[in-house]
CSV table of C-alpha atoms in Angstrom, one decimal:
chain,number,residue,atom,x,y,z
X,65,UNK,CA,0.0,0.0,0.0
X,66,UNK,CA,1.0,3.8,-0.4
X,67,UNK,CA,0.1,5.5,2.4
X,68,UNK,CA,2.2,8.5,2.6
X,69,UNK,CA,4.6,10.2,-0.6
X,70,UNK,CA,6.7,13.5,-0.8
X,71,UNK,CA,6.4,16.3,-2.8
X,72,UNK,CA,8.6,18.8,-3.6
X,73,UNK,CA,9.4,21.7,-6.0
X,74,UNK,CA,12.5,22.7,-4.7
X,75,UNK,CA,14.8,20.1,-7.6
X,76,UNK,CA,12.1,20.1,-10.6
X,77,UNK,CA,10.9,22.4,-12.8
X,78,UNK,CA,7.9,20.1,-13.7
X,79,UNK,CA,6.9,19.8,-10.4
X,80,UNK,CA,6.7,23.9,-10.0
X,81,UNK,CA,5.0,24.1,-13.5
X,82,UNK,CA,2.3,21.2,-12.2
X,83,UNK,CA,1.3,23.0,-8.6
X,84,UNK,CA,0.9,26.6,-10.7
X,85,UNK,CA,-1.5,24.7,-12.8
X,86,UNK,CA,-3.2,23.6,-10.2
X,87,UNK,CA,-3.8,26.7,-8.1
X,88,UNK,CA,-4.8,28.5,-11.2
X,89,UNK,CA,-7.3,25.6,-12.1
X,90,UNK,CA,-8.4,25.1,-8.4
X,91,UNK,CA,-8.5,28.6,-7.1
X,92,UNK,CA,-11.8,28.9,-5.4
X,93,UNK,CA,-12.5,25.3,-4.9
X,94,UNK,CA,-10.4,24.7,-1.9
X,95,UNK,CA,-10.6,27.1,1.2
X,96,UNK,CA,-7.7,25.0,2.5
X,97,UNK,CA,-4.7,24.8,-0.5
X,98,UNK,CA,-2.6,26.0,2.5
X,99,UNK,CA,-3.5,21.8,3.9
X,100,UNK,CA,-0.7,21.6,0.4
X,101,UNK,CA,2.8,21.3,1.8
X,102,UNK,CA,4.8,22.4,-1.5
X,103,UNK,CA,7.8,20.9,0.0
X,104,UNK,CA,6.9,17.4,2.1
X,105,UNK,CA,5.0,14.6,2.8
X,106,UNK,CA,1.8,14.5,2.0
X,107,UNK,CA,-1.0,12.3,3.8
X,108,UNK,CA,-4.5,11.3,3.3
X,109,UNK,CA,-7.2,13.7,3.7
X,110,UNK,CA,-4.7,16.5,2.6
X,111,UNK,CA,-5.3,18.7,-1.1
X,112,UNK,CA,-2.6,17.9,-3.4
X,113,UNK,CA,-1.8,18.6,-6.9
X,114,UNK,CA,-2.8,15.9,-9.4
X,115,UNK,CA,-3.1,15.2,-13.2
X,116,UNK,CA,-6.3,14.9,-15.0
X,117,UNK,CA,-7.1,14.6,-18.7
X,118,UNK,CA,-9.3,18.1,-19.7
X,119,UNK,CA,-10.3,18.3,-23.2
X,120,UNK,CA,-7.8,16.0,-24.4
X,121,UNK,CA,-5.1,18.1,-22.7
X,122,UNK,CA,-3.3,17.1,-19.7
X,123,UNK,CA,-3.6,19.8,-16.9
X,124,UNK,CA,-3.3,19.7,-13.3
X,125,UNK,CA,-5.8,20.3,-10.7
X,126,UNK,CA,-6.1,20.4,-6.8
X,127,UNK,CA,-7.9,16.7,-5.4
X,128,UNK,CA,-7.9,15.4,-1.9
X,129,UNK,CA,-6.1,12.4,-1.1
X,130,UNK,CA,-9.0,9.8,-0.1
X,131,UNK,CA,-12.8,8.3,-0.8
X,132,UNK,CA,-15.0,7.8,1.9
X,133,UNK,CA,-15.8,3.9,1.5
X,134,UNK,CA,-19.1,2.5,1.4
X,135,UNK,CA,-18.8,0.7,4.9
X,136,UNK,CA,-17.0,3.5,6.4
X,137,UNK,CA,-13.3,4.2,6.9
X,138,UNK,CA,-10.8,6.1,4.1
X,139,UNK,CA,-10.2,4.4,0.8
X,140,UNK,CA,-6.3,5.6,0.2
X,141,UNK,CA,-5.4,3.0,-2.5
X,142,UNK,CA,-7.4,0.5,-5.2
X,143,UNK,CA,-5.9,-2.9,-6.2
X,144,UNK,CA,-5.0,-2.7,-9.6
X,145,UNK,CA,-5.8,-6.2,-10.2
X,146,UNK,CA,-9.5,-5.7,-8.9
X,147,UNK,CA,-10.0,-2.2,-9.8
X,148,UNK,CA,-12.1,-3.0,-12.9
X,149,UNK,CA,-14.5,-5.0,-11.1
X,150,UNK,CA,-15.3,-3.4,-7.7
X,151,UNK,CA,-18.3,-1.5,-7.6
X,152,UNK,CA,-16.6,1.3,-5.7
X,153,UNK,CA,-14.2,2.0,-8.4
X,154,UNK,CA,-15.1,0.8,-11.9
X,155,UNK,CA,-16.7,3.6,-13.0
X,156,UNK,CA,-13.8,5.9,-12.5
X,157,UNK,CA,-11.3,3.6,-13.9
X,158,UNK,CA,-13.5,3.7,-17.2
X,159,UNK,CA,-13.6,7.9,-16.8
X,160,UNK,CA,-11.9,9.1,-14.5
X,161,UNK,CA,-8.2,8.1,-14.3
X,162,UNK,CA,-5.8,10.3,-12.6
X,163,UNK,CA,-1.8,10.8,-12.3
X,164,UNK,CA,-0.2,11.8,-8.8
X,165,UNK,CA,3.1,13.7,-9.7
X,166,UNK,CA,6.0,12.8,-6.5
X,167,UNK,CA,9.3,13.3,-5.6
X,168,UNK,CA,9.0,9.3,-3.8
X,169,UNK,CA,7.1,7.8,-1.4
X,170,UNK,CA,7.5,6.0,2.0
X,171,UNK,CA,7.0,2.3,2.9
X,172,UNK,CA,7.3,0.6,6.2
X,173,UNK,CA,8.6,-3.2,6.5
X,174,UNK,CA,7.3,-5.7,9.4
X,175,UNK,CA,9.5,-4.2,11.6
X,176,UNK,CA,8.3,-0.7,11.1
X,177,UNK,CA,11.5,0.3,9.5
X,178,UNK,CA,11.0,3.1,7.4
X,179,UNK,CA,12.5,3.1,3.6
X,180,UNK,CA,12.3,5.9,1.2
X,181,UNK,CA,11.8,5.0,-2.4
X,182,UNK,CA,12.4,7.7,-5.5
X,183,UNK,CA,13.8,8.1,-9.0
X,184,UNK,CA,17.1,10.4,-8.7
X,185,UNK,CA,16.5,13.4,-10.8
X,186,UNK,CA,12.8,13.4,-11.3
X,187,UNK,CA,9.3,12.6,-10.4
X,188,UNK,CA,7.0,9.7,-9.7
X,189,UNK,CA,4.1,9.3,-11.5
X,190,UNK,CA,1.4,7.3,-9.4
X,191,UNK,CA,-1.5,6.1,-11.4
X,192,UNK,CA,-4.6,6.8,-9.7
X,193,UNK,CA,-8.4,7.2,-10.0
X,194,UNK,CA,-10.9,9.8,-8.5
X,195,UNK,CA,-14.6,10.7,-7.4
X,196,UNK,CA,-16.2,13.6,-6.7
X,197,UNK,CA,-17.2,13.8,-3.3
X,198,UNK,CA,-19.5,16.4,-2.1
X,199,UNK,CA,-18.5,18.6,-4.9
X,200,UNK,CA,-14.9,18.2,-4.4
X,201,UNK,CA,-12.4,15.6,-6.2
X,202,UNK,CA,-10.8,13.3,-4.2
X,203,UNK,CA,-8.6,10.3,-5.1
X,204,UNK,CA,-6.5,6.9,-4.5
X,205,UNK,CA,-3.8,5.8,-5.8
X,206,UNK,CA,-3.6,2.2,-7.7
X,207,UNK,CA,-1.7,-0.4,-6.1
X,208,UNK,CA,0.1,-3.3,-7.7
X,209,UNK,CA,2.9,-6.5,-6.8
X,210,UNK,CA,6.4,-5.0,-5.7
X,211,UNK,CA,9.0,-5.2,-8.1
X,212,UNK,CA,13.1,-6.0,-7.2
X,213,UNK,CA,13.3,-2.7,-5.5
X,214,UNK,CA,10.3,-2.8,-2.8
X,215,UNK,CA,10.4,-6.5,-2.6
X,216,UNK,CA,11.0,-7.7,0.9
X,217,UNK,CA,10.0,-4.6,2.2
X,218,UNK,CA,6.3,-4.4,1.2
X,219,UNK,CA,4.5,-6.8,-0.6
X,220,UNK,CA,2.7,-4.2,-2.4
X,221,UNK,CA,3.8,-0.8,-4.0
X,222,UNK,CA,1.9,2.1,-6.5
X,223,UNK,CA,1.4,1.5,-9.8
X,224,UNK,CA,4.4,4.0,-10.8
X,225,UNK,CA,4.2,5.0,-14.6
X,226,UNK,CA,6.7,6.4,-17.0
X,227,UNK,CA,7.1,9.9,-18.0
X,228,UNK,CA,5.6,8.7,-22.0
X,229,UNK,CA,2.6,6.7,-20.1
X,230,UNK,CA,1.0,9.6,-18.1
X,231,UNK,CA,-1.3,10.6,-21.4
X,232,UNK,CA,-2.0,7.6,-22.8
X,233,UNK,CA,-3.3,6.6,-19.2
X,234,UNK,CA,-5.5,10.0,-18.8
X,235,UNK,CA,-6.7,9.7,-22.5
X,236,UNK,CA,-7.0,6.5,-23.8
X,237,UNK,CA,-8.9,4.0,-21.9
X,238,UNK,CA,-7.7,0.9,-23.8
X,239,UNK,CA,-4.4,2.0,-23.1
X,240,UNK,CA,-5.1,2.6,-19.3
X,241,UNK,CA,-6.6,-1.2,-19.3
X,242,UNK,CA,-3.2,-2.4,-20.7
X,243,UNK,CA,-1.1,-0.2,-18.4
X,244,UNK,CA,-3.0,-2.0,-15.4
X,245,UNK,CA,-0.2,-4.4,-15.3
X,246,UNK,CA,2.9,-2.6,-16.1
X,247,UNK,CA,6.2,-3.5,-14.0
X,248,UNK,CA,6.8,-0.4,-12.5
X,249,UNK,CA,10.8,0.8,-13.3
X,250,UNK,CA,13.2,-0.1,-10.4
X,251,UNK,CA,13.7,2.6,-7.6
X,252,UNK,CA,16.6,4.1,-5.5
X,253,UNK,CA,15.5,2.7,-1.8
X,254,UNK,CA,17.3,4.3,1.0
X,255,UNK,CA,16.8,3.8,4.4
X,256,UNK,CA,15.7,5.8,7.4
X,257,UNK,CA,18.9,7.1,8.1
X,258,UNK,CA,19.1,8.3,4.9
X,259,UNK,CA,22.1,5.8,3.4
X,260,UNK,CA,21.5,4.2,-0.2
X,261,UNK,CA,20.5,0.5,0.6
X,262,UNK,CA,19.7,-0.2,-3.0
X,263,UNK,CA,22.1,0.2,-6.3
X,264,UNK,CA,19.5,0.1,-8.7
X,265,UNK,CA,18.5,2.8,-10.2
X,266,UNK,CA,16.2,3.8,-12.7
């Protein structure tokens, strides 16, 4: 599962370009944008920028992390696997198919040790899907097995896409469908203290 990821402008110029995108596009919409930390972690239930298909343009929006489930509780991530044929979520993986730009994301291992996974030099891309609930857009991100990188740390990780994969997943559903069971590209993993645990990089 994803539970927590980073964001940060301060080493991208695509990531500054994506959150002036979304505050123009957003402005209005979300009392709290200040909830947006434009340089850390971000956490369910907080706004963050996102990519959405928009007249078959890619733009970027404000959405908050998180859909209320049916029984109660936060939905934070889907199973990509599954997310085709759950109730809950088919009808946004058919139309409404998001990206969530990051500079890496967190994972904990059975022991609670905490790694930090990235791609040196620039973004994430976490597929995702969204709803709009009570007039606001909220999403999770897709889910999928771990690859060499994450393996033995979590037995699940987000569906990370490539830079070239982001429209064809916001614009072309068949595309999306086939995307569902991508390997995600190998990540840098360090570990809490911050040391390099892991040589492979993307």
């Amino acid at each position: 599962m994803c539970g927590r990821y980073q964001f940060s402008t301060k080493e991208s110029r695509e990531m500054q370009q994506i959150v002036r995108d979304a505050e123009r596009r957003s402005r209005g919409r979300f009392p709290v944008e200040a909830n947006f930390p434009p340089a850390g972690d971000v956490a369910p239930t907080q706004v963050a920028p996102v990519l959405v298909a928009s007249g078959g343009k890619v733009v970027a929006e404000y959405q908050r992390w998180g859909i209320p489930g049916w029984r109660g509780g936060l939905m934070i991530n889907a199973r990509a696997e599954t997310v085709c044929d759950k109730p809950m979520f088919r009808r946004s993986m058919a139309a409404q198919r998001c990206v969530v730009p990051a500079s890496g994301y967190y994972e904990w291992d059975a022991g609670r040790h905490k790694y930090f996974f990235r791609a040196p030099g620039r973004p994430l891309y976490l597929a995702g899907i969204y709803d709009n609930v009570d007039g606001a857009n909220c999403y999770v991100i897709l889910t999928t097995a771990p690859n060499a990188s994450v393996e033995g740390i979590h037995d699940r990780m987000p569906l990370i896409l490539t830079h070239e994969q982001v429209r064809p997943w916001l614009t072309d559903p068949q595309a999306a469908l086939a995307l569902l069971t991508a390997v995600p590209p190998e990540l840098e993993r360090s570990c809490e203290d911050g040391q390099i645990c892991f040589d492979d990089l993307i």
